[in-house]
Coordinates of C-alpha atoms in Angstrom, one line a residue:
Chain A
X885 CA 69.4 77.9 103.4
X886 CA 72.9 77.0 102.4
X887 CA 72.1 73.4 101.7
X888 CA 71.3 73.7 98.0
X889 CA 74.4 75.6 97.0
X890 CA 76.4 73.2 99.0
X891 CA 74.9 70.2 97.3
X892 CA 75.5 71.8 93.9
X893 CA 79.2 72.4 94.7
X894 CA 79.6 68.9 96.0
X895 CA 77.8 67.6 92.9
X896 CA 80.1 69.6 90.6
X897 CA 83.1 68.2 92.4
X898 CA 82.1 64.6 92.1
X899 CA 80.8 65.2 88.7
X900 CA 84.1 66.6 87.5
X901 CA 85.9 63.5 88.6
X902 CA 83.3 61.2 87.0
X903 CA 83.5 63.3 83.9
X904 CA 87.3 62.9 83.3
X905 CA 87.1 59.2 84.0
X906 CA 84.1 58.9 81.6
X907 CA 85.9 60.7 78.8
X908 CA 88.6 58.1 78.9
X909 CA 86.1 55.2 78.6
X910 CA 84.3 57.1 75.9
X911 CA 87.4 57.7 73.8
X912 CA 88.5 54.1 74.1
X913 CA 85.0 52.9 73.1
X914 CA 84.6 55.5 70.3
X915 CA 88.0 54.9 68.8
X916 CA 88.9 51.3 69.6
X917 CA 85.4 49.9 70.0
X918 CA 86.4 48.4 73.3
X919 CA 84.2 48.5 76.4
X920 CA 87.0 48.7 79.0
X921 CA 85.6 47.1 82.0
X922 CA 89.0 47.5 83.7
X923 CA 88.9 51.3 83.5
X924 CA 87.9 51.6 87.2
X925 CA 90.9 49.6 88.2
X926 CA 93.1 51.9 86.1
X927 CA 91.7 54.6 88.5
X928 CA 92.7 52.6 91.5
X929 CA 96.1 52.1 90.1
X930 CA 96.5 55.8 89.7
X931 CA 95.3 56.5 93.2
X932 CA 97.9 54.1 94.7
X933 CA 100.7 55.3 92.4
X934 CA 100.1 58.8 93.8
X935 CA 99.9 57.4 97.3
X936 CA 103.3 55.7 96.9
X937 CA 104.9 59.0 96.0
X938 CA 103.4 60.7 99.0
X939 CA 104.7 57.8 101.2
X940 CA 108.2 58.8 100.1
X941 CA 107.5 62.2 101.6
X942 CA 107.1 64.0 98.2
X943 CA 104.4 66.6 97.6
X944 CA 100.9 66.1 96.2
X945 CA 102.0 67.9 93.0
X946 CA 104.7 65.2 92.4
X947 CA 102.2 62.5 93.3
X948 CA 99.7 63.8 90.8
X949 CA 102.3 63.9 88.0
X950 CA 103.4 60.4 88.9
X951 CA 99.8 59.1 89.1
X952 CA 99.0 60.5 85.7
X953 CA 102.2 59.3 84.1
X954 CA 102.2 55.8 85.7
X955 CA 98.6 55.1 84.7
X956 CA 99.2 56.3 81.1
X957 CA 102.2 54.0 81.0
X958 CA 100.0 51.1 82.4
X959 CA 97.4 51.7 79.7
X960 CA 99.9 51.9 76.9
X961 CA 101.7 48.8 78.2
X962 CA 98.5 46.8 78.4
X963 CA 97.8 47.8 74.8
X964 CA 101.1 46.4 73.8
X965 CA 101.0 43.2 75.7
X966 CA 97.2 42.5 75.8
X967 CA 94.9 44.5 73.6
X968 CA 97.1 44.6 70.6
X969 CA 97.5 40.8 70.4
X970 CA 93.8 40.4 71.2
X971 CA 92.9 42.7 68.3
X972 CA 95.3 41.0 65.9
X973 CA 93.5 37.7 66.7
X974 CA 90.3 39.4 65.6
X975 CA 88.5 39.1 69.0
X976 CA 84.9 40.2 68.7
X977 CA 83.2 42.7 71.0
X978 CA 82.1 40.0 73.5
X979 CA 85.5 38.3 73.8
X980 CA 87.1 41.7 74.3
X981 CA 84.6 42.5 76.9
X982 CA 85.2 39.3 78.8
X983 CA 88.9 39.9 78.5
X984 CA 88.4 43.4 80.1
X985 CA 86.4 41.9 83.0
X986 CA 89.3 39.4 83.6
X987 CA 91.8 42.2 83.4
X988 CA 89.8 44.2 85.9
X989 CA 89.9 41.3 88.4
X990 CA 93.6 40.7 87.9
X991 CA 94.5 44.4 88.3
X992 CA 92.3 44.8 91.4
X993 CA 93.7 41.7 93.1
X994 CA 97.2 42.6 92.1
X995 CA 96.7 45.9 93.9
X996 CA 95.2 44.1 96.9
X997 CA 98.3 41.9 97.0
X998 CA 100.7 44.8 97.0
X999 CA 99.0 47.3 99.3
X1000 CA 96.7 45.2 101.4
X1001 CA 93.0 45.6 102.0
X1002 CA 93.1 48.5 104.5
X1003 CA 91.9 52.0 103.8
X1004 CA 94.5 54.7 103.0
X1005 CA 94.4 58.4 102.7
X1006 CA 96.6 61.1 101.2
X1007 CA 98.4 63.4 103.6
X1008 CA 96.0 66.2 103.0
X1009 CA 94.1 67.8 105.9
X1010 CA 90.6 66.6 105.4
X1011 CA 89.2 69.1 107.9
X1012 CA 90.7 72.2 106.4
X1013 CA 87.8 73.9 104.8
X1014 CA 87.4 77.2 102.9
X1015 CA 84.3 79.3 103.1
X1016 CA 83.1 80.6 99.8
X1017 CA 79.9 82.6 100.6
X1018 CA 77.3 80.2 101.6
X1019 CA 79.3 77.0 100.8
X1020 CA 82.1 75.3 102.4
X1021 CA 84.7 73.6 100.2
X1022 CA 87.5 71.3 101.5
X1023 CA 91.0 71.7 100.2
X1024 CA 90.6 68.3 98.5
X1025 CA 87.5 69.4 96.7
X1026 CA 89.3 72.6 95.5
X1027 CA 92.2 70.6 94.2
X1028 CA 89.8 68.1 92.5
X1029 CA 87.7 70.7 90.8
X1030 CA 90.5 72.9 89.6
X1031 CA 92.6 70.0 88.3
X1032 CA 89.5 68.5 86.6
X1033 CA 88.8 71.8 84.9
X1034 CA 92.4 72.0 83.7
X1035 CA 92.2 68.4 82.4
X1036 CA 88.9 69.1 80.6
X1037 CA 90.3 72.2 79.0
X1038 CA 93.5 70.3 77.9
X1039 CA 91.4 67.4 76.5
X1040 CA 89.1 69.9 74.7
X1041 CA 92.0 71.6 73.0
X1042 CA 93.7 68.3 72.2
X1043 CA 90.6 66.9 70.5
X1044 CA 89.4 70.1 68.7
X1045 CA 92.7 71.8 67.8
X1046 CA 95.6 69.5 67.5
X1047 CA 96.6 67.2 64.7
X1048 CA 96.6 64.1 66.8
X1049 CA 93.1 65.0 68.2
X1050 CA 91.8 65.5 64.7
X1051 CA 93.3 62.1 63.7
X1052 CA 91.6 60.5 66.7
X1053 CA 88.2 61.9 65.7
X1054 CA 88.7 60.9 62.1
X1055 CA 89.6 57.4 63.2
X1056 CA 86.5 57.2 65.3
X1057 CA 84.4 58.5 62.4
X1058 CA 85.8 56.1 59.8
X1059 CA 88.8 54.0 60.7
X1060 CA 89.4 52.7 57.2
X1061 CA 89.3 56.1 55.6
X1062 CA 91.6 57.4 58.3
X1063 CA 94.2 54.9 57.3
X1064 CA 93.7 55.8 53.6
X1065 CA 94.2 59.5 54.4
X1066 CA 97.6 58.8 55.8
X1067 CA 96.9 58.5 59.5
X1068 CA 99.2 56.1 61.3
X1069 CA 96.6 53.8 62.9
X1070 CA 99.0 52.2 65.4
X1071 CA 100.0 55.7 66.6
X1072 CA 96.3 56.7 67.1
X1073 CA 95.6 53.5 69.1
X1074 CA 98.6 54.3 71.4
X1075 CA 97.6 57.9 71.7
X1076 CA 94.1 57.0 72.7
X1077 CA 95.3 54.7 75.5
X1078 CA 97.9 57.3 76.6
X1079 CA 95.1 60.0 77.0
X1080 CA 92.6 57.6 78.5
X1081 CA 95.2 56.2 81.0
X1082 CA 96.4 59.7 82.0
X1083 CA 92.8 60.8 82.6
X1084 CA 92.2 57.6 84.6
X1085 CA 95.2 58.2 86.7
X1086 CA 94.2 61.8 87.5
X1087 CA 90.6 60.8 88.2
X1088 CA 91.8 58.0 90.5
X1089 CA 93.9 60.3 92.5
X1090 CA 91.2 63.0 92.7
X1091 CA 88.6 60.4 93.7
X1092 CA 90.9 59.2 96.5
X1093 CA 91.3 62.8 97.6
X1094 CA 87.6 63.7 97.7
X1095 CA 86.6 60.4 99.3
X1096 CA 89.2 61.0 102.0
X1097 CA 90.0 57.3 102.6
X1098 CA 90.1 54.7 99.9
X1099 CA 90.9 51.0 99.4
X1100 CA 91.6 48.8 96.3
X1101 CA 87.9 48.6 95.5
X1102 CA 87.6 52.3 94.9
X1103 CA 87.8 52.3 91.1
X1104 CA 85.7 49.1 90.8
X1105 CA 82.9 50.8 92.8
X1106 CA 83.1 53.8 90.6
X1107 CA 83.0 51.9 87.3
X1108 CA 79.2 51.7 86.9
X1109 CA 78.6 55.4 87.6
X1110 CA 81.4 56.1 85.0
X1111 CA 79.6 53.9 82.5
X1112 CA 76.3 55.5 83.3
X1113 CA 77.9 58.9 82.6
X1114 CA 79.2 57.6 79.3
X1115 CA 75.8 56.3 78.2
X1116 CA 74.0 59.3 79.5
X1117 CA 76.1 61.6 77.4
X1118 CA 75.9 59.4 74.3
X1119 CA 78.3 56.5 74.1
X1120 CA 81.4 57.2 72.1
X1121 CA 81.0 61.0 72.3
X1122 CA 83.8 62.5 74.5
X1123 CA 82.0 65.8 75.0
X1124 CA 78.8 63.9 75.9
X1125 CA 80.8 61.9 78.5
X1126 CA 81.9 65.1 80.1
X1127 CA 78.4 66.4 80.3
X1128 CA 77.1 63.0 81.5
X1129 CA 79.6 63.1 84.3
X1130 CA 78.6 66.5 85.6
X1131 CA 74.9 65.7 85.2
X1132 CA 75.3 62.5 87.1
X1133 CA 77.3 64.1 89.9
X1134 CA 74.7 66.8 90.3
X1135 CA 71.8 64.3 90.3
X1136 CA 73.5 62.1 92.9
X1137 CA 74.1 65.0 95.3
X1138 CA 70.9 66.8 94.8
X1139 CA 68.9 63.6 95.4
X1140 CA 69.9 64.0 99.1
X1141 CA 68.4 67.5 99.3
X1142 CA 66.1 67.6 102.3
X1143 CA 63.5 69.7 100.5
X1144 CA 62.8 66.7 98.2
X1145 CA 60.6 64.8 100.7
X1146 CA 63.4 64.8 103.2
X1147 CA 66.0 63.6 100.6
X1148 CA 67.2 60.1 100.2
X1149 CA 70.0 58.7 102.4
X1150 CA 73.4 59.5 100.9
X1151 CA 74.2 55.8 100.6
X1152 CA 71.5 55.4 97.9
X1153 CA 72.7 58.1 95.6
X1154 CA 74.2 55.6 93.2
X1155 CA 70.8 54.1 92.9
X1156 CA 69.5 57.5 91.9
X1157 CA 72.2 57.7 89.3
X1158 CA 71.0 54.6 87.7
X1159 CA 67.4 55.6 87.9
X1160 CA 68.4 58.7 86.0
X1161 CA 70.2 56.5 83.5
X1162 CA 67.2 54.3 83.0
X1163 CA 64.9 57.2 82.6
X1164 CA 67.2 58.7 80.1
X1165 CA 67.3 55.5 78.1
X1166 CA 63.5 55.4 78.0
X1167 CA 63.0 59.0 77.0
X1168 CA 66.1 59.7 74.9
X1169 CA 68.0 56.4 74.2
X1170 CA 70.6 58.2 72.0
X1171 CA 71.9 60.1 75.1
X1172 CA 72.1 63.8 75.7
X1173 CA 74.2 64.6 72.6
X1174 CA 72.9 61.8 70.4
X1175 CA 71.0 63.8 67.8
X1176 CA 74.0 65.0 66.0
X1177 CA 75.9 62.8 63.6
X1178 CA 78.3 60.7 65.7
X1179 CA 81.0 63.3 66.4
X1180 CA 83.3 62.5 69.2
Chain B
X961 CA 111.2 56.3 30.7
X962 CA 111.0 54.0 33.7
X963 CA 107.4 53.7 35.0
X964 CA 106.5 55.5 38.2
X965 CA 104.3 52.6 39.2
X966 CA 105.1 49.0 38.2
X967 CA 102.8 46.2 39.2
X968 CA 104.1 42.7 38.3
X969 CA 102.2 39.5 38.6
X970 CA 100.1 40.7 41.5
X971 CA 97.8 38.2 43.2
X972 CA 95.7 39.7 46.0
X973 CA 92.4 39.6 47.8
X974 CA 90.7 39.8 51.1
X975 CA 91.0 37.4 54.0
X976 CA 90.9 34.1 52.1
X977 CA 89.1 35.3 49.0
X978 CA 91.5 35.7 46.1
X979 CA 90.5 38.4 43.6
X980 CA 93.5 39.3 41.5
X981 CA 95.4 36.5 39.8
X982 CA 98.7 37.7 38.5
X983 CA 97.8 41.2 37.2
X984 CA 100.5 43.4 35.8
X985 CA 100.4 47.1 34.8
X986 CA 102.6 50.2 34.7
X987 CA 102.0 53.9 34.8
X988 CA 104.7 56.3 33.4
X989 CA 105.2 59.6 35.1
X990 CA 102.6 62.2 34.2
X991 CA 100.3 59.7 32.4
X992 CA 96.7 58.9 33.1
X993 CA 96.0 55.2 33.2
X994 CA 92.5 53.7 33.1
X995 CA 91.5 50.4 34.6
X996 CA 88.3 49.1 33.1
X997 CA 86.4 45.8 32.9
X998 CA 83.1 44.2 34.0
X999 CA 81.9 44.0 37.5
X1000 CA 83.9 41.8 39.7
X1001 CA 87.0 42.0 37.4
X1002 CA 89.1 43.1 40.3
X1003 CA 89.6 46.8 39.3
X1004 CA 89.0 48.2 42.7
X1005 CA 91.0 45.4 44.4
X1006 CA 94.0 46.3 42.2
X1007 CA 94.0 49.9 43.6
X1008 CA 93.5 48.6 47.1
X1009 CA 96.3 46.1 46.8
X1010 CA 98.7 48.8 45.5
X1011 CA 97.7 51.0 48.5
X1012 CA 98.1 48.4 51.2
X1013 CA 94.4 47.8 51.8
X1014 CA 94.1 44.3 50.3
X1015 CA 96.2 41.3 51.2
X1016 CA 98.9 40.6 48.6
X1017 CA 99.8 37.0 48.2
X1018 CA 102.4 37.2 45.5
X1019 CA 103.7 39.6 43.0
X1020 CA 105.5 43.0 43.3
X1021 CA 104.6 46.6 43.4
X1022 CA 107.4 49.1 42.7
X1023 CA 107.2 52.8 43.0
X1024 CA 109.8 55.1 41.5
X1025 CA 110.3 58.7 42.4
X1026 CA 113.3 61.1 42.0
X1027 CA 115.5 58.3 40.7
X1028 CA 114.8 56.1 43.8
X1029 CA 113.1 52.8 43.5
X1030 CA 110.9 51.6 46.4
X1031 CA 109.5 48.1 46.6
X1032 CA 106.2 49.0 48.3
X1033 CA 104.5 45.6 48.1
X1034 CA 102.3 45.3 51.2
X1035 CA 103.3 48.7 52.7
X1036 CA 100.7 50.2 55.1
X1037 CA 98.8 53.3 53.7
X1038 CA 100.4 55.9 55.9
X1039 CA 103.9 55.1 54.7
X1040 CA 102.7 55.2 51.1
X1041 CA 101.1 58.6 51.7
X1042 CA 104.3 59.9 53.1
X1043 CA 106.1 58.6 50.0
X1044 CA 103.8 60.5 47.5
X1045 CA 100.9 58.1 46.8
X1046 CA 97.3 58.7 47.6
X1047 CA 94.0 56.9 47.0
X1048 CA 90.4 58.1 46.8
X1049 CA 87.9 55.4 47.7
X1050 CA 84.7 55.0 45.7
X1051 CA 82.2 55.5 48.6
X1052 CA 82.4 56.7 52.2
X1053 CA 85.3 58.8 51.2
X1054 CA 84.9 61.8 53.5
X1055 CA 84.8 62.1 57.3
X1056 CA 81.1 62.8 57.7
X1057 CA 81.4 64.0 61.3
X1058 CA 84.4 66.3 60.7
X1059 CA 84.1 69.8 59.1
X1060 CA 85.3 70.3 55.5
X1061 CA 88.3 72.2 56.9
X1062 CA 89.2 69.3 59.2
X1063 CA 88.8 66.9 56.3
X1064 CA 91.3 68.9 54.3
X1065 CA 93.8 69.3 57.1
X1066 CA 93.6 65.6 57.9
X1067 CA 94.7 64.9 54.4
X1068 CA 98.0 66.6 55.3
X1069 CA 98.7 64.3 58.2
X1070 CA 101.5 62.5 56.5
X1071 CA 103.0 65.8 55.3
X1072 CA 102.0 68.4 57.9
X1073 CA 104.4 71.2 57.0
X1074 CA 102.7 74.2 55.4
X1075 CA 99.4 72.5 55.4
X1076 CA 97.4 75.7 55.8
X1077 CA 99.2 77.4 52.8
X1078 CA 98.5 74.3 50.7
X1079 CA 94.9 74.3 51.7
X1080 CA 94.6 78.0 50.6
X1081 CA 96.1 77.1 47.2
X1082 CA 93.7 74.1 46.8
X1083 CA 90.8 76.3 47.7
X1084 CA 91.5 78.4 44.7
X1085 CA 91.0 75.4 42.4
X1086 CA 88.2 73.8 44.5
X1087 CA 86.4 77.2 45.0
X1088 CA 83.0 75.9 46.0
X1089 CA 84.5 74.1 49.1
X1090 CA 85.5 77.5 50.5
X1091 CA 81.9 78.4 51.2
X1092 CA 81.3 75.3 53.2
X1093 CA 84.6 75.0 55.1
X1094 CA 83.0 74.9 58.6
X1095 CA 80.1 72.6 57.7
X1096 CA 80.3 68.9 58.5
X1097 CA 81.3 66.9 55.4
X1098 CA 78.3 64.7 56.0
X1099 CA 76.1 67.6 55.0
X1100 CA 77.6 68.0 51.5
X1101 CA 76.1 66.9 48.2
X1102 CA 77.5 63.9 46.4
X1103 CA 79.5 66.1 44.0
X1104 CA 80.9 68.3 46.7
X1105 CA 81.9 65.2 48.6
X1106 CA 83.8 63.8 45.7
X1107 CA 85.5 67.1 45.2
X1108 CA 86.4 67.1 48.9
X1109 CA 87.7 63.6 48.7
X1110 CA 90.0 64.5 45.8
X1111 CA 91.1 67.7 47.5
X1112 CA 91.9 65.9 50.7
X1113 CA 94.1 63.4 48.8
X1114 CA 95.9 66.4 47.2
X1115 CA 96.7 67.8 50.6
X1116 CA 99.4 65.1 51.0
X1117 CA 101.1 66.4 47.8
X1118 CA 100.9 63.1 45.9
X1119 CA 102.7 62.5 42.7
X1120 CA 100.6 59.4 42.0
X1121 CA 96.8 59.4 42.6
X1122 CA 94.7 56.3 42.7
X1123 CA 91.0 57.0 42.0
X1124 CA 88.3 54.5 42.5
X1125 CA 85.2 55.3 40.3
X1126 CA 85.0 59.0 40.9
X1127 CA 81.8 59.2 38.9
X1128 CA 79.9 56.6 40.9
X1129 CA 76.5 57.8 42.0
X1130 CA 77.0 61.4 40.8
X1131 CA 74.7 63.6 38.8
X1132 CA 76.0 64.3 35.2
X1133 CA 76.9 67.9 36.1
X1134 CA 78.9 66.7 39.1
X1135 CA 80.7 64.1 36.9
X1136 CA 81.7 67.0 34.6
X1137 CA 83.1 68.9 37.6
X1138 CA 85.1 65.9 38.9
X1139 CA 86.5 65.1 35.5
X1140 CA 87.4 68.8 35.1
X1141 CA 89.5 68.5 38.2
X1142 CA 91.2 65.5 36.8
X1143 CA 92.0 67.2 33.5
X1144 CA 93.6 70.0 35.4
X1145 CA 95.6 67.7 37.7
X1146 CA 96.8 65.8 34.6
X1147 CA 97.9 69.0 33.0
X1148 CA 99.9 69.8 36.2
X1149 CA 101.8 66.6 35.7
X1150 CA 100.2 64.3 38.3
X1151 CA 100.2 60.6 37.5
X1152 CA 96.7 59.2 37.7
X1153 CA 95.5 55.6 37.9
X1154 CA 91.7 55.6 37.6
X1155 CA 89.2 52.8 37.9
X1156 CA 85.9 53.6 36.1
X1157 CA 82.6 51.8 35.5
X1158 CA 81.9 54.4 32.9
X1159 CA 84.5 53.1 30.5
X1160 CA 83.7 55.4 27.6
X1161 CA 84.2 58.4 29.7
X1162 CA 87.6 57.4 31.0
X1163 CA 89.0 55.6 27.9
X1164 CA 88.6 58.7 25.8
X1165 CA 90.9 60.6 28.3
X1166 CA 93.4 57.9 29.2
X1167 CA 96.9 57.7 27.8
X1168 CA 96.9 54.0 28.5
X1169 CA 94.3 51.6 29.7
X1170 CA 94.0 48.1 31.0
X1171 CA 91.0 45.8 30.6
X1172 CA 90.7 43.3 33.4
X1173 CA 88.4 40.3 33.5
X1174 CA 88.1 37.7 36.3
X1175 CA 91.1 39.1 38.1
X1176 CA 93.4 38.9 35.1
X1177 CA 94.8 41.2 32.4
X1178 CA 92.6 41.0 29.2
X1179 CA 93.6 43.8 26.9
X1180 CA 95.8 46.9 27.1
X1181 CA 96.5 49.8 24.9
X1182 CA 96.1 53.6 24.5
X1183 CA 92.7 54.5 25.8
X1184 CA 91.2 56.0 22.6
X1185 CA 92.4 52.9 20.7
X1186 CA 90.7 50.5 23.1
X1187 CA 87.6 52.6 22.7
X1188 CA 87.7 51.7 19.0
X1189 CA 88.4 48.0 19.5
X1190 CA 85.4 46.0 18.4
X1191 CA 86.0 43.2 21.0
X1192 CA 86.5 45.6 23.9
X1193 CA 83.4 47.5 22.9
X1194 CA 81.3 44.4 22.5
X1195 CA 82.5 42.8 25.7
X1196 CA 82.6 45.7 28.1
X1197 CA 81.0 48.8 26.7
X1198 CA 77.7 47.2 25.8
X1199 CA 78.2 47.5 22.0
X1200 CA 76.6 50.2 19.9
X1201 CA 79.8 52.2 19.4
X1202 CA 81.3 52.8 16.0
X1203 CA 83.9 50.2 16.4
X1204 CA 86.0 49.9 13.3
X1205 CA 89.7 49.6 13.8
X1206 CA 90.7 46.5 15.8
X1207 CA 93.4 47.5 18.2
X1208 CA 96.3 45.4 19.4
X1209 CA 95.3 43.0 22.1
X1210 CA 98.4 43.5 24.1
X1211 CA 99.1 41.1 26.9
X1212 CA 95.9 39.2 26.9
X1213 CA 95.4 36.3 29.4
X1214 CA 98.8 35.2 30.5

């Protein structure tokens, strides 16, 4: 009878990683009105940045710091050389979206070129498992859930309590008024990418950890569940994206529960995620947190 | 005394639509300056052009403070806020999704030091806001919103405040409250440039006023005098006033 608690724990772990990736997508959409189709590949970039560090014989702690910093730098760099110029030329939503798809392909194939198509893994013992009551948790899962919780707490404090977070929410609410009120718009744009990139780097590394082995398609494969989490939790709402990530993670794992008519094969759990999304859009199109005025 | 704000031959607009055509105006320190005129005269655009929200094509905007002169033509708003200007838009002028407290603190973004102490001081003057500090600004009444918008602008400690139609859409009692705030700010020495549709209301209170028409200067003079000027009354105030003394049509069309 330990199946259900085990599935819940697994669901929380994958949900946590989805959640921190989804927050980044949601912030970028809410503040910059950009649907970043390349976000999944930002995750892949972070995963390989971390892997590069461990290949040098350094610890996972250093790898995590580097993954976060390098992906944040990538996101800020792309704002400077790509999104900034695209915005200055007044690209519409659709042009930006197509640009993001192109960027996704370029990033993914650049990573393929550098690291090859084979699967890689972090030097973490995949078979080392802790028993916590009825459930078994791998070291990777423990790292993933604890770092995700730290990241979520940091993001929560950043958005709710700091001046830059307040400015970001103000900008999402009313960009023109934010400028009028003295907010440096350029700074907010960079801060948004910095945060979204850092979260993508962390999510990428954690996803690589909990998957065990990963290849350059990892982030791309995760992109649609991330978007589903964003929409599920109300698009543009950062707290909603967190919630959406956890709900989706749980739904995906619980769909394999054997009590539910034997459970569905694990390889179909993404399908269940999308069924959940479609159902949600039919019943509550504004998303889980959609009733409130559009707070972040 | 050198003017605090000096606009010279300003032509500005949005995208490729020109609105202002060589407008000039000044505001001396501590004065209240009214900008009036019919719809589409370019009153709001003048404020936006000064505050970096409209595209300036020619002309100059100079701001003087503490003996220093700054050519602020085309500066972005956040630099102007830091310099001591602020602007209250006509509509959509609070962050609806943020709490009243957050709206106020956001106003201090350009001058973050001692923001909380400043907020406390402002809440003495803007008493009714204190009771709704944690409510989202979107839930406030029109009058409360306008008070909040003005209070938020004051959080940046401006010496020059640009106000776009503070009475628009407000109930008469709320208009009284807002103009009460303005009278107090004026007595505290703040320089105010105010655009108003309700010209009678504002001309009676303005040290100096400019009448714009079609994006150009039409008349200027002390507010109460313009209020008595037969042509101004007839053209822009809908007649019916006891217009007796014709005032000087200073700087008409150039």
